[in-house]
Short mmCIF file of C-alpha atoms and ligand atoms in Angstrom, two decimals:
data_model
loop_
_atom_site.label_atom_id
_atom_site.label_comp_id
_atom_site.label_asym_id
_atom_site.label_seq_id
_atom_site.Cartn_x
_atom_site.Cartn_y
_atom_site.Cartn_z
CA MET A 22 22.64 -24.89 -0.18
CA SER A 23 23.15 -23.07 2.81
CA ILE A 24 25.73 -20.24 3.38
CA LYS A 25 28.46 -20.56 5.85
CA PHE A 26 29.17 -17.96 8.10
CA SER A 27 32.48 -16.89 9.72
CA PHE A 28 33.87 -13.73 11.81
CA GLY A 29 37.53 -12.92 11.70
CA LYS A 30 40.08 -10.30 11.66
CA ALA A 31 41.01 -10.88 8.16
CA PRO A 32 39.09 -12.61 5.16
CA LYS A 33 39.74 -16.41 5.66
CA ALA A 34 40.36 -16.99 1.92
CA LYS A 35 40.29 -14.58 -1.34
CA SER A 36 36.84 -13.13 -1.54
CA ASP A 37 35.07 -12.60 -4.93
CA ILE A 38 33.41 -9.52 -3.48
CA ALA A 39 34.10 -6.89 -0.55
CA VAL A 40 31.25 -5.57 1.35
CA ILE A 41 31.80 -2.09 2.89
CA PHE A 42 29.72 0.49 4.62
CA THR A 43 29.34 4.43 4.52
CA PHE A 44 27.54 6.25 7.49
CA GLY A 45 25.04 8.60 5.93
CA ASN A 46 27.34 9.95 3.45
CA LYS A 47 30.04 9.45 0.72
CA THR A 48 32.75 9.39 3.14
CA LEU A 49 34.97 6.28 3.09
CA THR A 50 35.83 4.58 6.41
CA ALA A 51 39.51 4.05 7.31
CA PHE A 52 39.47 0.52 5.91
CA GLY A 53 37.31 1.52 2.81
CA LYS A 54 40.15 4.39 1.98
CA GLU A 55 42.77 1.75 2.15
CA LEU A 56 40.64 -0.51 -0.05
CA ASP A 57 40.26 2.34 -2.33
CA LYS A 58 43.89 3.00 -2.53
CA GLY A 59 44.38 -0.52 -3.82
CA GLY A 60 41.77 0.15 -6.48
CA LYS A 61 43.35 3.14 -7.83
CA GLY A 62 40.63 5.38 -6.34
CA GLN A 63 37.76 3.59 -7.98
CA ILE A 64 35.43 3.51 -5.23
CA GLN A 65 35.76 7.19 -4.46
CA ALA A 66 35.38 7.84 -7.98
CA ALA A 67 32.00 5.70 -8.37
CA LEU A 68 30.54 7.41 -5.03
CA SER A 69 31.32 10.78 -6.41
CA ALA A 70 29.88 10.03 -9.98
CA SER A 71 26.70 8.40 -8.37
CA ALA A 72 23.67 10.74 -8.18
CA SER A 73 21.44 8.25 -6.08
CA PHE A 74 23.83 7.04 -3.52
CA GLU A 75 23.90 9.11 -0.53
CA GLY A 76 24.90 6.51 2.29
CA LYS A 77 21.45 6.31 3.43
CA THR A 78 19.98 3.02 4.50
CA GLY A 79 18.54 0.80 1.71
CA GLN A 80 21.35 2.26 -0.80
CA VAL A 81 24.06 0.05 -2.42
CA LEU A 82 26.44 0.86 -4.92
CA SER A 83 28.37 -1.72 -6.79
CA VAL A 84 31.93 -1.13 -7.80
CA SER A 85 33.76 -3.15 -10.33
CA MET A 86 37.50 -2.76 -9.47
CA PRO A 87 40.55 -2.72 -11.83
CA LYS A 88 43.07 -5.47 -12.27
CA GLY A 89 45.53 -6.07 -9.37
CA ALA A 90 42.96 -4.69 -6.86
CA ASP A 91 42.19 -6.99 -3.59
CA PHE A 92 38.78 -7.56 -4.68
CA PRO A 93 37.43 -7.97 -8.16
CA ARG A 94 34.20 -6.18 -6.74
CA VAL A 95 33.20 -3.86 -4.07
CA LEU A 96 29.64 -3.41 -2.64
CA VAL A 97 29.20 -0.04 -0.88
CA VAL A 98 26.25 -0.25 1.39
CA GLY A 99 24.42 2.89 2.91
CA ALA A 100 24.30 2.46 6.53
CA GLY A 101 22.57 5.69 7.47
CA ASP A 102 23.52 8.08 10.11
CA PRO A 103 25.62 6.28 12.59
CA LYS A 104 23.69 8.08 15.61
CA LYS A 105 20.49 6.91 14.36
CA VAL A 106 21.60 3.20 13.52
CA ASP A 107 19.63 0.69 15.24
CA ILE A 108 19.86 -3.38 15.25
CA LEU A 109 16.73 -3.78 13.14
CA THR A 110 17.41 -1.50 10.39
CA VAL A 111 20.82 -3.18 10.19
CA GLU A 112 19.21 -6.55 9.97
CA THR A 113 16.96 -5.27 7.14
CA SER A 114 19.87 -3.89 5.50
CA GLY A 115 21.76 -7.16 5.51
CA ALA A 116 18.52 -8.97 4.31
CA ASN A 117 18.29 -6.65 1.26
CA THR A 118 21.78 -7.16 0.49
CA LEU A 119 21.51 -10.73 -0.39
CA PRO A 120 20.00 -10.37 -3.48
CA VAL A 121 22.34 -7.78 -4.77
CA LEU A 122 25.18 -10.15 -3.35
CA LYS A 123 23.67 -12.98 -5.40
CA ALA A 124 23.23 -11.38 -8.41
CA THR A 125 26.91 -10.49 -8.73
CA GLY A 126 27.49 -14.34 -8.82
CA ALA A 127 29.95 -14.38 -6.00
CA LYS A 128 30.90 -17.31 -4.14
CA CYS A 129 32.53 -15.75 -1.43
CA ALA A 130 31.90 -12.32 0.20
CA SER A 131 33.92 -10.48 2.99
CA ILE A 132 31.82 -8.11 4.84
CA PHE A 133 34.11 -5.28 6.48
CA VAL A 134 32.57 -3.42 9.72
CA ASP A 135 34.64 -0.54 10.65
CA ALA A 136 32.14 1.80 12.22
CA PRO A 137 32.56 5.62 13.49
CA LYS A 138 32.92 5.96 17.24
CA THR A 139 29.47 7.70 17.15
CA LEU A 140 27.79 4.46 16.00
CA ALA A 141 24.67 4.21 18.32
CA ILE A 142 24.92 0.48 18.81
CA GLU A 143 28.20 -1.61 19.42
CA GLU A 144 30.10 -2.37 16.21
CA THR A 145 29.89 -6.05 17.13
CA GLU A 146 25.75 -5.56 17.40
CA PHE A 147 26.16 -4.03 14.13
CA ALA A 148 28.29 -7.00 12.35
CA SER A 149 25.93 -9.63 13.90
CA ALA A 150 22.53 -7.73 12.95
CA PHE A 151 23.95 -7.64 9.47
CA ALA A 152 24.72 -11.50 9.18
CA ALA A 153 21.81 -12.31 10.71
CA GLY A 154 19.59 -10.37 8.43
CA ILE A 155 21.43 -12.09 5.49
CA ARG A 156 20.88 -15.49 7.08
CA LEU A 157 17.09 -14.66 7.49
CA ARG A 158 16.65 -13.82 3.92
CA SER A 159 18.64 -16.86 2.48
CA TYR A 160 15.71 -19.06 3.15
CA SER A 161 14.35 -21.34 0.50
CA PHE A 162 11.96 -24.38 0.21
CA THR A 163 13.48 -26.44 -2.27
CA GLU A 164 12.53 -29.80 -1.09
CA TYR A 165 10.22 -30.59 -4.10
CA LYS A 166 11.99 -28.50 -6.82
CA LYS A 167 13.94 -31.14 -8.72
CA SER A 168 15.32 -28.79 -11.23
CA GLN A 169 17.29 -26.43 -9.41
CA THR A 170 20.37 -24.35 -10.43
CA PRO A 171 22.68 -24.37 -7.18
CA GLN A 172 23.14 -21.06 -5.74
CA ALA A 173 26.86 -19.68 -5.96
CA LEU A 174 27.10 -17.72 -2.96
CA ALA A 175 28.51 -20.31 -0.22
CA GLN A 176 30.80 -18.19 2.08
CA ILE A 177 30.56 -15.03 4.26
CA ASP A 178 33.23 -13.76 6.39
CA VAL A 179 32.50 -11.20 8.55
CA ILE A 180 35.36 -8.93 9.29
CA LEU A 181 35.84 -6.68 12.41
CA GLU A 182 38.13 -6.01 15.62
CA LYS A 183 35.82 -7.77 18.42
CA THR A 184 35.13 -11.27 16.69
CA ALA A 185 34.45 -13.20 19.60
CA ALA A 186 31.81 -10.64 20.96
CA ALA A 187 30.42 -10.74 17.35
CA LYS A 188 30.43 -14.33 16.96
CA LYS A 189 28.52 -14.89 20.34
CA LEU A 190 25.84 -12.47 19.37
CA PHE A 191 25.65 -14.00 15.74
CA ASP A 192 25.44 -17.58 17.28
CA HIS A 193 22.23 -16.61 19.10
CA GLN A 194 20.61 -15.02 15.99
CA ASP A 195 21.79 -17.95 13.93
CA ALA A 196 20.14 -20.52 16.28
CA VAL A 197 16.93 -18.53 16.24
CA ALA A 198 17.18 -18.48 12.34
CA ASP A 199 17.23 -22.46 12.58
CA GLY A 200 14.33 -22.04 14.34
CA VAL A 201 12.59 -19.80 11.88
CA PHE A 202 13.30 -21.99 8.88
CA LEU A 203 12.18 -25.21 10.52
CA ALA A 204 8.97 -23.29 11.18
CA ARG A 205 8.70 -22.13 7.58
CA ASP A 206 9.73 -25.81 6.34
CA VAL A 207 6.98 -27.61 8.10
CA MET A 208 4.50 -24.81 7.07
CA ASN A 209 5.83 -25.21 3.52
CA GLU A 210 5.33 -29.01 3.36
CA PRO A 211 2.43 -30.05 1.66
CA PRO A 212 -0.53 -31.47 3.19
CA ASN A 213 0.00 -34.96 1.55
CA LYS A 214 3.30 -35.32 3.19
CA LEU A 215 2.80 -33.35 6.49
CA TYR A 216 -0.11 -35.06 8.68
CA PRO A 217 -0.39 -35.70 12.27
CA ASP A 218 1.74 -38.52 12.37
CA SER A 219 4.60 -37.75 9.97
CA TYR A 220 4.66 -34.27 11.55
CA ALA A 221 5.25 -35.90 14.85
CA LYS A 222 8.17 -37.98 13.39
CA ARG A 223 9.61 -34.77 11.83
CA ILE A 224 9.42 -32.94 15.35
CA GLN A 225 11.20 -36.07 16.91
CA LYS A 226 13.88 -36.02 14.27
CA GLU A 227 14.65 -32.21 14.62
CA LEU A 228 14.38 -31.97 18.23
CA LYS A 229 15.37 -35.08 20.02
CA PRO A 230 19.25 -34.97 18.85
CA LEU A 231 19.22 -31.34 20.37
CA GLY A 232 18.50 -32.70 23.89
CA VAL A 233 14.76 -31.99 23.62
CA ASP A 234 12.40 -34.62 25.36
CA VAL A 235 9.70 -35.44 22.84
CA GLU A 236 6.45 -37.38 23.79
CA VAL A 237 4.00 -38.18 21.17
CA ILE A 238 0.53 -38.92 22.75
CA GLY A 239 -1.36 -41.07 20.28
CA GLU A 240 -5.49 -41.31 19.93
CA ALA A 241 -5.42 -44.28 22.31
CA GLN A 242 -3.63 -42.18 25.06
CA MET A 243 -5.55 -39.04 24.07
CA LYS A 244 -8.56 -40.83 24.91
CA LYS A 245 -7.29 -42.03 28.24
CA LEU A 246 -6.32 -38.54 29.04
CA LYS A 247 -9.51 -36.93 27.76
CA PHE A 248 -8.41 -34.84 24.68
CA LEU A 249 -12.01 -35.55 23.73
CA SER A 250 -12.71 -31.95 22.15
CA HIS A 251 -9.46 -32.36 19.98
CA LEU A 252 -10.33 -35.96 18.97
CA GLU A 253 -13.56 -34.88 17.55
CA VAL A 254 -12.11 -32.52 15.06
CA GLY A 255 -9.93 -35.07 13.81
CA LYS A 256 -12.58 -37.86 13.46
CA GLY A 257 -13.35 -37.01 9.73
CA SER A 258 -9.89 -37.61 8.61
CA GLU A 259 -8.17 -40.87 7.89
CA ARG A 260 -5.04 -39.24 9.35
CA LYS A 261 -5.04 -39.74 13.33
CA SER A 262 -4.66 -36.99 15.46
CA CYS A 263 -2.00 -36.60 18.15
CA VAL A 264 -0.46 -34.28 20.47
CA VAL A 265 3.55 -33.76 20.78
CA VAL A 266 4.68 -32.66 24.26
CA MET A 267 8.20 -31.26 23.94
CA ARG A 268 10.36 -30.56 27.35
CA TRP A 269 13.66 -28.42 27.67
CA HIS A 270 15.00 -28.81 31.12
CA GLY A 271 17.16 -25.70 30.87
CA GLY A 272 19.82 -27.95 28.89
CA PRO A 273 19.81 -31.17 27.18
CA VAL A 274 18.27 -34.83 28.26
CA THR A 275 19.09 -38.18 26.80
CA LYS A 276 16.06 -39.77 28.74
CA ALA A 277 12.14 -38.82 28.95
CA LYS A 278 11.99 -36.69 32.16
CA LYS A 279 8.34 -35.74 32.47
CA THR A 280 8.93 -33.33 35.85
CA PHE A 281 10.65 -30.12 36.00
CA SER A 282 13.27 -29.26 38.68
CA LYS A 283 11.79 -25.52 38.35
CA LYS A 284 8.38 -24.22 37.31
CA PRO A 285 8.28 -24.01 33.48
CA VAL A 286 7.13 -21.66 30.90
CA ALA A 287 4.42 -23.18 28.60
CA PHE A 288 3.93 -22.73 25.00
CA VAL A 289 0.96 -24.22 23.16
CA GLY A 290 0.50 -24.24 19.19
CA LYS A 291 -2.67 -25.09 16.91
CA GLY A 292 -1.57 -27.66 14.40
CA ILE A 293 -4.32 -28.30 11.75
CA THR A 294 -2.12 -29.80 9.03
CA PHE A 295 -5.12 -29.10 6.72
CA ASP A 296 -8.21 -27.28 7.39
CA THR A 297 -11.09 -28.12 4.87
CA GLY A 298 -13.52 -26.44 7.37
CA GLY A 299 -14.89 -30.07 7.79
CA ILE A 300 -18.80 -30.52 7.39
CA SER A 301 -19.12 -26.47 7.43
CA ILE A 302 -16.86 -26.78 4.07
CA LYS A 303 -14.57 -23.69 2.94
CA PRO A 304 -15.01 -22.15 -0.42
CA SER A 305 -12.46 -23.85 -2.71
CA ALA A 306 -10.50 -20.56 -3.81
CA GLY A 307 -7.24 -20.13 -1.72
CA MET A 308 -8.13 -23.56 0.36
CA GLU A 309 -4.37 -24.53 -0.41
CA ALA A 310 -3.28 -21.97 1.93
CA MET A 311 -4.73 -24.19 4.62
CA LYS A 312 -1.92 -26.27 4.73
CA MET A 313 -0.59 -23.62 6.74
CA ASP A 314 -3.20 -23.86 9.55
CA MET A 315 -0.53 -25.33 11.57
CA GLY A 316 1.65 -22.19 11.96
CA GLY A 317 0.97 -21.81 15.56
CA SER A 318 2.39 -25.23 15.99
CA ALA A 319 5.22 -24.32 13.59
CA ALA A 320 6.32 -21.41 15.74
CA VAL A 321 6.31 -23.63 18.76
CA VAL A 322 8.32 -26.37 17.34
CA GLY A 323 10.74 -23.55 15.95
CA LEU A 324 10.89 -21.75 19.23
CA MET A 325 11.95 -25.43 20.81
CA LYS A 326 14.49 -25.71 18.19
CA ALA A 327 16.06 -22.25 18.52
CA LEU A 328 15.93 -22.50 22.29
CA ALA A 329 17.63 -25.98 22.34
CA ALA A 330 20.16 -24.93 19.49
CA ARG A 331 21.53 -22.06 21.60
CA LYS A 332 21.37 -24.19 24.87
CA SER A 333 18.93 -21.68 26.54
CA LYS A 334 18.87 -22.13 30.26
CA ALA A 335 15.01 -21.79 30.45
CA HIS A 336 12.79 -24.74 31.52
CA VAL A 337 10.08 -24.77 28.77
CA VAL A 338 7.16 -27.14 28.00
CA ALA A 339 5.55 -26.83 24.60
CA ILE A 340 2.84 -28.88 23.26
CA VAL A 341 1.16 -29.00 19.64
CA ALA A 342 -2.20 -30.30 19.15
CA LEU A 343 -2.11 -32.13 15.65
CA ALA A 344 -5.40 -32.81 13.64
CA GLU A 345 -6.75 -32.47 10.20
CA ASN A 346 -10.18 -31.18 9.75
CA MET A 347 -11.92 -33.27 6.92
CA PRO A 348 -15.70 -33.71 5.89
CA SER A 349 -16.82 -37.40 5.89
CA SER A 350 -19.42 -39.80 7.18
CA LYS A 351 -17.26 -39.85 10.28
CA ALA A 352 -16.72 -36.17 10.69
CA TYR A 353 -18.23 -34.27 13.60
CA ARG A 354 -21.15 -32.10 12.51
CA PRO A 355 -22.71 -28.67 13.40
CA GLY A 356 -25.23 -29.50 16.24
CA ASP A 357 -22.99 -32.22 17.84
CA ILE A 358 -22.43 -31.47 21.48
CA ILE A 359 -19.11 -32.62 22.29
CA ASP A 360 -17.11 -33.08 25.61
CA SER A 361 -13.59 -31.72 26.53
CA MET A 362 -10.92 -32.54 29.06
CA SER A 363 -12.07 -29.25 31.41
CA GLY A 364 -15.33 -31.03 31.86
CA LYS A 365 -17.17 -28.56 29.81
CA THR A 366 -19.38 -29.37 26.99
CA ILE A 367 -19.66 -27.59 23.63
CA GLU A 368 -22.06 -27.18 21.14
CA VAL A 369 -20.74 -27.34 17.73
CA TRP A 370 -22.29 -24.49 15.66
CA ASN A 371 -19.40 -24.54 13.04
CA THR A 372 -17.07 -27.32 12.04
CA ASP A 373 -14.83 -24.82 10.72
CA ALA A 374 -14.21 -23.13 14.26
CA GLU A 375 -12.01 -26.22 14.98
CA GLY A 376 -8.62 -24.48 16.31
CA ARG A 377 -10.31 -23.32 19.68
CA LEU A 378 -11.58 -27.14 20.13
CA VAL A 379 -7.98 -28.78 19.50
CA LEU A 380 -6.43 -26.00 21.74
CA ASN A 381 -8.80 -26.16 24.71
CA ASP A 382 -7.56 -29.69 25.92
CA SER A 383 -4.05 -28.62 25.35
CA LEU A 384 -4.63 -25.83 27.54
CA THR A 385 -6.15 -27.65 30.00
CA TYR A 386 -3.81 -30.33 30.01
CA VAL A 387 -0.50 -28.22 30.00
CA GLN A 388 -1.85 -26.08 33.23
CA LYS A 389 -3.22 -29.27 35.14
CA THR A 390 0.19 -31.33 34.47
CA TYR A 391 3.04 -28.82 34.65
CA LYS A 392 1.55 -25.69 36.61
CA PRO A 393 3.49 -23.42 34.38
CA LYS A 394 4.47 -19.79 35.15
CA PHE A 395 2.59 -18.73 32.14
CA VAL A 396 0.89 -20.25 29.31
CA ILE A 397 1.22 -18.65 25.81
CA ASP A 398 -0.93 -20.10 22.75
CA LEU A 399 -0.14 -19.57 18.99
CA ALA A 400 -2.98 -20.19 16.54
CA THR A 401 -3.94 -19.25 12.73
CA LEU A 402 -7.14 -18.91 14.91
CA THR A 403 -9.58 -16.53 12.85
CA GLY A 404 -10.06 -14.93 9.44
CA ALA A 405 -11.35 -12.18 11.61
CA MET A 406 -8.16 -11.24 12.89
CA MET A 407 -7.20 -10.48 9.27
CA VAL A 408 -9.84 -8.22 8.84
CA ALA A 409 -8.83 -6.14 12.04
CA LEU A 410 -5.30 -6.22 11.55
CA GLY A 411 -4.59 -7.03 7.97
CA HIS A 412 -1.06 -8.84 7.62
CA GLU A 413 0.77 -6.45 9.68
CA TYR A 414 0.27 -7.39 13.23
CA CYS A 415 -0.12 -10.49 15.23
CA GLY A 416 -3.54 -9.67 17.59
CA THR A 417 -2.18 -10.56 21.15
CA PHE A 418 -4.86 -11.25 23.96
CA VAL A 419 -3.20 -10.84 27.22
CA ASN A 420 -5.01 -11.29 30.77
CA ASN A 421 -1.87 -10.08 32.68
CA ASN A 422 -0.16 -6.72 32.21
CA ASP A 423 3.35 -7.84 33.20
CA LEU A 424 3.27 -10.62 30.73
CA TRP A 425 2.07 -8.00 28.04
CA ASN A 426 4.87 -5.72 28.60
CA LYS A 427 7.47 -8.31 28.23
CA LEU A 428 5.94 -9.23 25.08
CA GLU A 429 5.86 -5.87 23.74
CA SER A 430 9.40 -5.16 24.63
CA ALA A 431 10.29 -8.35 22.92
CA SER A 432 8.24 -7.43 19.95
CA GLN A 433 10.08 -4.22 19.62
CA LYS A 434 13.32 -5.62 19.75
CA THR A 435 12.64 -8.28 17.05
CA GLY A 436 10.32 -6.48 14.84
CA GLU A 437 7.65 -9.11 15.14
CA LYS A 438 4.85 -6.77 15.54
CA LEU A 439 2.21 -7.56 18.17
CA TRP A 440 -0.84 -5.23 18.93
CA ARG A 441 -3.08 -5.81 22.18
CA MET A 442 -6.57 -7.35 21.72
CA PRO A 443 -9.13 -6.94 24.61
CA LEU A 444 -10.26 -9.76 26.44
CA ASP A 445 -13.69 -8.89 27.93
CA ASP A 446 -16.49 -10.46 29.72
CA ALA A 447 -18.99 -9.71 26.96
CA PHE A 448 -16.58 -11.90 24.79
CA ARG A 449 -16.81 -14.70 27.23
CA LYS A 450 -20.36 -14.51 27.61
CA ALA A 451 -21.08 -14.68 23.96
CA MET A 452 -19.52 -18.08 23.71
CA GLU A 453 -21.82 -19.59 26.59
CA GLY A 454 -24.26 -22.34 25.06
CA LYS A 455 -28.04 -22.57 25.51
CA PHE A 456 -28.12 -26.48 25.63
CA SER A 457 -24.24 -26.81 26.54
CA ASP A 458 -21.87 -24.97 28.60
CA LEU A 459 -20.28 -23.38 25.76
CA ASN A 460 -20.67 -23.14 21.78
CA ASN A 461 -17.93 -22.77 19.34
CA VAL A 462 -19.05 -19.60 17.50
CA GLY A 463 -20.57 -17.53 19.76
CA ASN A 464 -23.78 -15.24 19.40
CA MET A 465 -21.89 -12.08 17.99
CA GLY A 466 -22.29 -13.55 14.44
CA ARG A 467 -19.23 -11.97 12.34
CA PHE A 468 -18.51 -9.40 14.38
CA GLY A 469 -15.73 -9.35 16.64
CA GLY A 470 -14.79 -12.76 15.51
CA ALA A 471 -11.12 -12.86 16.77
CA CYS A 472 -12.07 -11.52 20.12
CA THR A 473 -14.91 -14.16 20.68
CA ALA A 474 -12.42 -16.80 19.72
CA ALA A 475 -10.14 -15.36 22.31
CA GLY A 476 -13.18 -15.41 24.84
CA PHE A 477 -13.81 -18.79 24.21
CA LEU A 478 -10.38 -19.84 24.91
CA GLU A 479 -10.30 -17.77 28.17
CA HIS A 480 -13.09 -20.26 29.45
CA PHE A 481 -10.31 -22.86 29.90
CA ILE A 482 -7.66 -20.52 31.67
CA GLU A 483 -7.40 -21.27 35.35
CA ASP A 484 -7.89 -18.17 37.77
CA GLY A 485 -4.52 -16.41 38.02
CA MET A 486 -2.76 -18.23 35.30
CA PRO A 487 -1.07 -15.48 33.16
CA TRP A 488 -2.05 -16.19 29.59
CA ALA A 489 -1.33 -15.00 26.13
CA HIS A 490 -3.20 -15.92 23.07
CA MET A 491 -1.57 -14.93 19.68
CA ASP A 492 -3.91 -15.02 16.76
CA ILE A 493 -1.34 -15.40 13.86
CA ALA A 494 -3.87 -15.67 10.98
CA GLY A 495 -2.58 -12.53 9.25
CA LYS A 496 1.08 -13.63 9.79
CA MET A 497 0.68 -16.88 8.21
CA ASP A 498 1.31 -16.55 4.69
CA GLN A 499 4.06 -14.29 3.36
CA LYS A 500 2.25 -12.67 0.85
CA GLY A 501 -1.35 -12.88 2.83
CA ASP A 502 -4.34 -13.88 0.90
CA LYS A 503 -3.99 -12.01 -2.13
CA GLY A 504 -4.05 -14.35 -5.17
CA THR A 505 -4.76 -18.23 -4.68
CA THR A 506 -1.12 -19.34 -4.69
CA THR A 507 0.66 -19.37 -1.17
CA ALA A 508 3.94 -17.57 -1.12
CA GLY A 509 5.19 -19.64 2.10
CA GLY A 510 4.92 -19.75 5.68
CA VAL A 511 6.41 -16.73 7.52
CA GLY A 512 7.52 -18.68 10.59
CA PHE A 513 6.23 -15.98 12.73
CA GLY A 514 6.54 -16.01 16.53
CA VAL A 515 9.87 -17.62 16.88
CA ARG A 516 11.98 -14.36 17.31
CA VAL A 517 9.57 -12.73 19.50
CA LEU A 518 9.22 -15.59 22.02
CA ASP A 519 12.74 -16.52 21.94
CA ARG A 520 13.43 -12.83 22.91
CA LEU A 521 10.67 -13.06 25.94
CA VAL A 522 12.70 -16.49 26.97
CA ALA A 523 15.85 -14.89 26.77
CA ASP A 524 15.45 -11.77 28.30
CA HIS A 525 13.30 -12.74 31.46
CA TYR A 526 13.05 -16.59 32.04
CA GLU A 527 16.79 -17.74 31.80
N1 LIG B 20 -7.92 -21.68 10.06
C1 LIG B 20 -9.15 -20.92 10.16
C2 LIG B 20 -8.83 -19.27 10.07
C3 LIG B 20 -7.93 -18.79 9.00
C4 LIG B 20 -8.43 -18.46 7.83
C5 LIG B 20 -6.54 -18.56 9.31
C6 LIG B 20 -7.45 -17.85 6.67
C7 LIG B 20 -5.55 -18.04 8.19
C8 LIG B 20 -6.21 -17.75 7.22
C9 LIG B 20 -9.92 -21.05 11.30
O1 LIG B 20 -9.63 -22.39 11.62
C10 LIG B 20 -11.59 -20.87 10.76
O2 LIG B 20 -11.95 -21.41 9.69
N2 LIG B 20 -12.09 -19.73 11.49
C11 LIG B 20 -13.18 -19.55 11.01
C12 LIG B 20 -13.93 -19.27 12.34
C13 LIG B 20 -15.48 -19.14 12.23
C14 LIG B 20 -16.22 -20.36 11.59
C15 LIG B 20 -16.47 -18.87 13.55
C16 LIG B 20 -13.32 -18.48 10.40
O3 LIG B 20 -12.26 -17.49 10.78
O4 LIG B 20 -13.80 -17.88 9.41
MN1 LIG B 21 -11.33 -23.52 10.43
ZN1 LIG B 22 -8.43 -23.60 10.92
#
């Protein structure tokens, strides 16, 4: 069950718990003092008695209130030095308060925001960031968990003066959270349930009602349009490949509309619904995580949901390249020389380097068909990316400094960490073939594997087209690759790209 958020000047109904803040000390705010009066000084007493609570961020003190008080329980949350408070720490603090709130068994909570004048951000920003942090942390994937005790916490009222402004900020973040949750949902779906065809239907079901124009390109049409490299990857699977194009015209449409009134921005996502490696099969340990090899596409779909849900003014085209990479007598082989939409031929050295083979056709297609302002692709592309940056950063290869600057600023604002990686002639050259134009592994062996993969994709980018390639392999799983059981999809990319679009393209 999801939590309902509301913003008001006073609590809507009787709450089981009040959340209040102290800013870097044990001093109650004006409202806190009032509350304390009704509670016979219990809050101040608990604060004074606590040796560990100092009002720093991350600190929480739970106070049980005497009979007759307005709330049976008060949670004092440390917000830190008001002059140093920033949106991201407030968001984290909201997220970390959720488990404490849940543990109290409260059904309804009221969060009272009355910050000192010295607060470094707007009080409205504080309120919406704290609520957004709670919302983002509240995600769970329960689709297949039949035995579930329902969660109690159902309602959160955020109380402050400027309710309308706070609500407006929160509505944006709420839409983004909807997008993040959809991205996580499709990543967490098992690969027997989510495969190209069922995934395409899910995308239609989620996005069409919001006014996104969704076009599914099936195999027959893919052949005509020459998605030839992509089709090779899916050949080994019973499940047919497909491409899904999503268009958002700065507002909703009810009928298919293939052309834009303004140059769109473009996003492309790798959507391998399961990556066995194909004939170059992967080792079995941890292979179940490869159901999330559609994480790039999940981010793109989630982004479209966020943009549509918050009625973005931007013009956006998004493409996801869906296929399942399986070994079979029908599968493509190492040694095969295959064609692509670009006309370039590719020798397959390893069928496990399939992401770049599905992506190149969609990159060609989106540039030719839509002449976008820029193209950004997202893909769980290489294990080498994780070797380089671990699970902390998404390695980002960008051919345009202006686009990188915008991405970096969006990254800093949202906390989705990007690290710029190199594009280089040497990496492009490494991907040239002996008997074909290109090969899909390159001649640098294991070394620089994320960079050569980017170098391969760069062969499909038109001269002068601003382009970014985000290798999100390390940001796929919540836990990373420790252990063989996956901890769930991150939904990485939705927030940073929503910020990029919001700040510069609408
Ligand atoms: N989907 C994998 C990369 C991956 C591995 C993502 C683990 C997330 C977690 C990709 O298709 C792949 O197998 N890449 C190969 C490329 C190599 C054969 C050139 C890799 O990284 O080993
Ligand atoms: Mn692979
Ligand atoms: Zn893959």
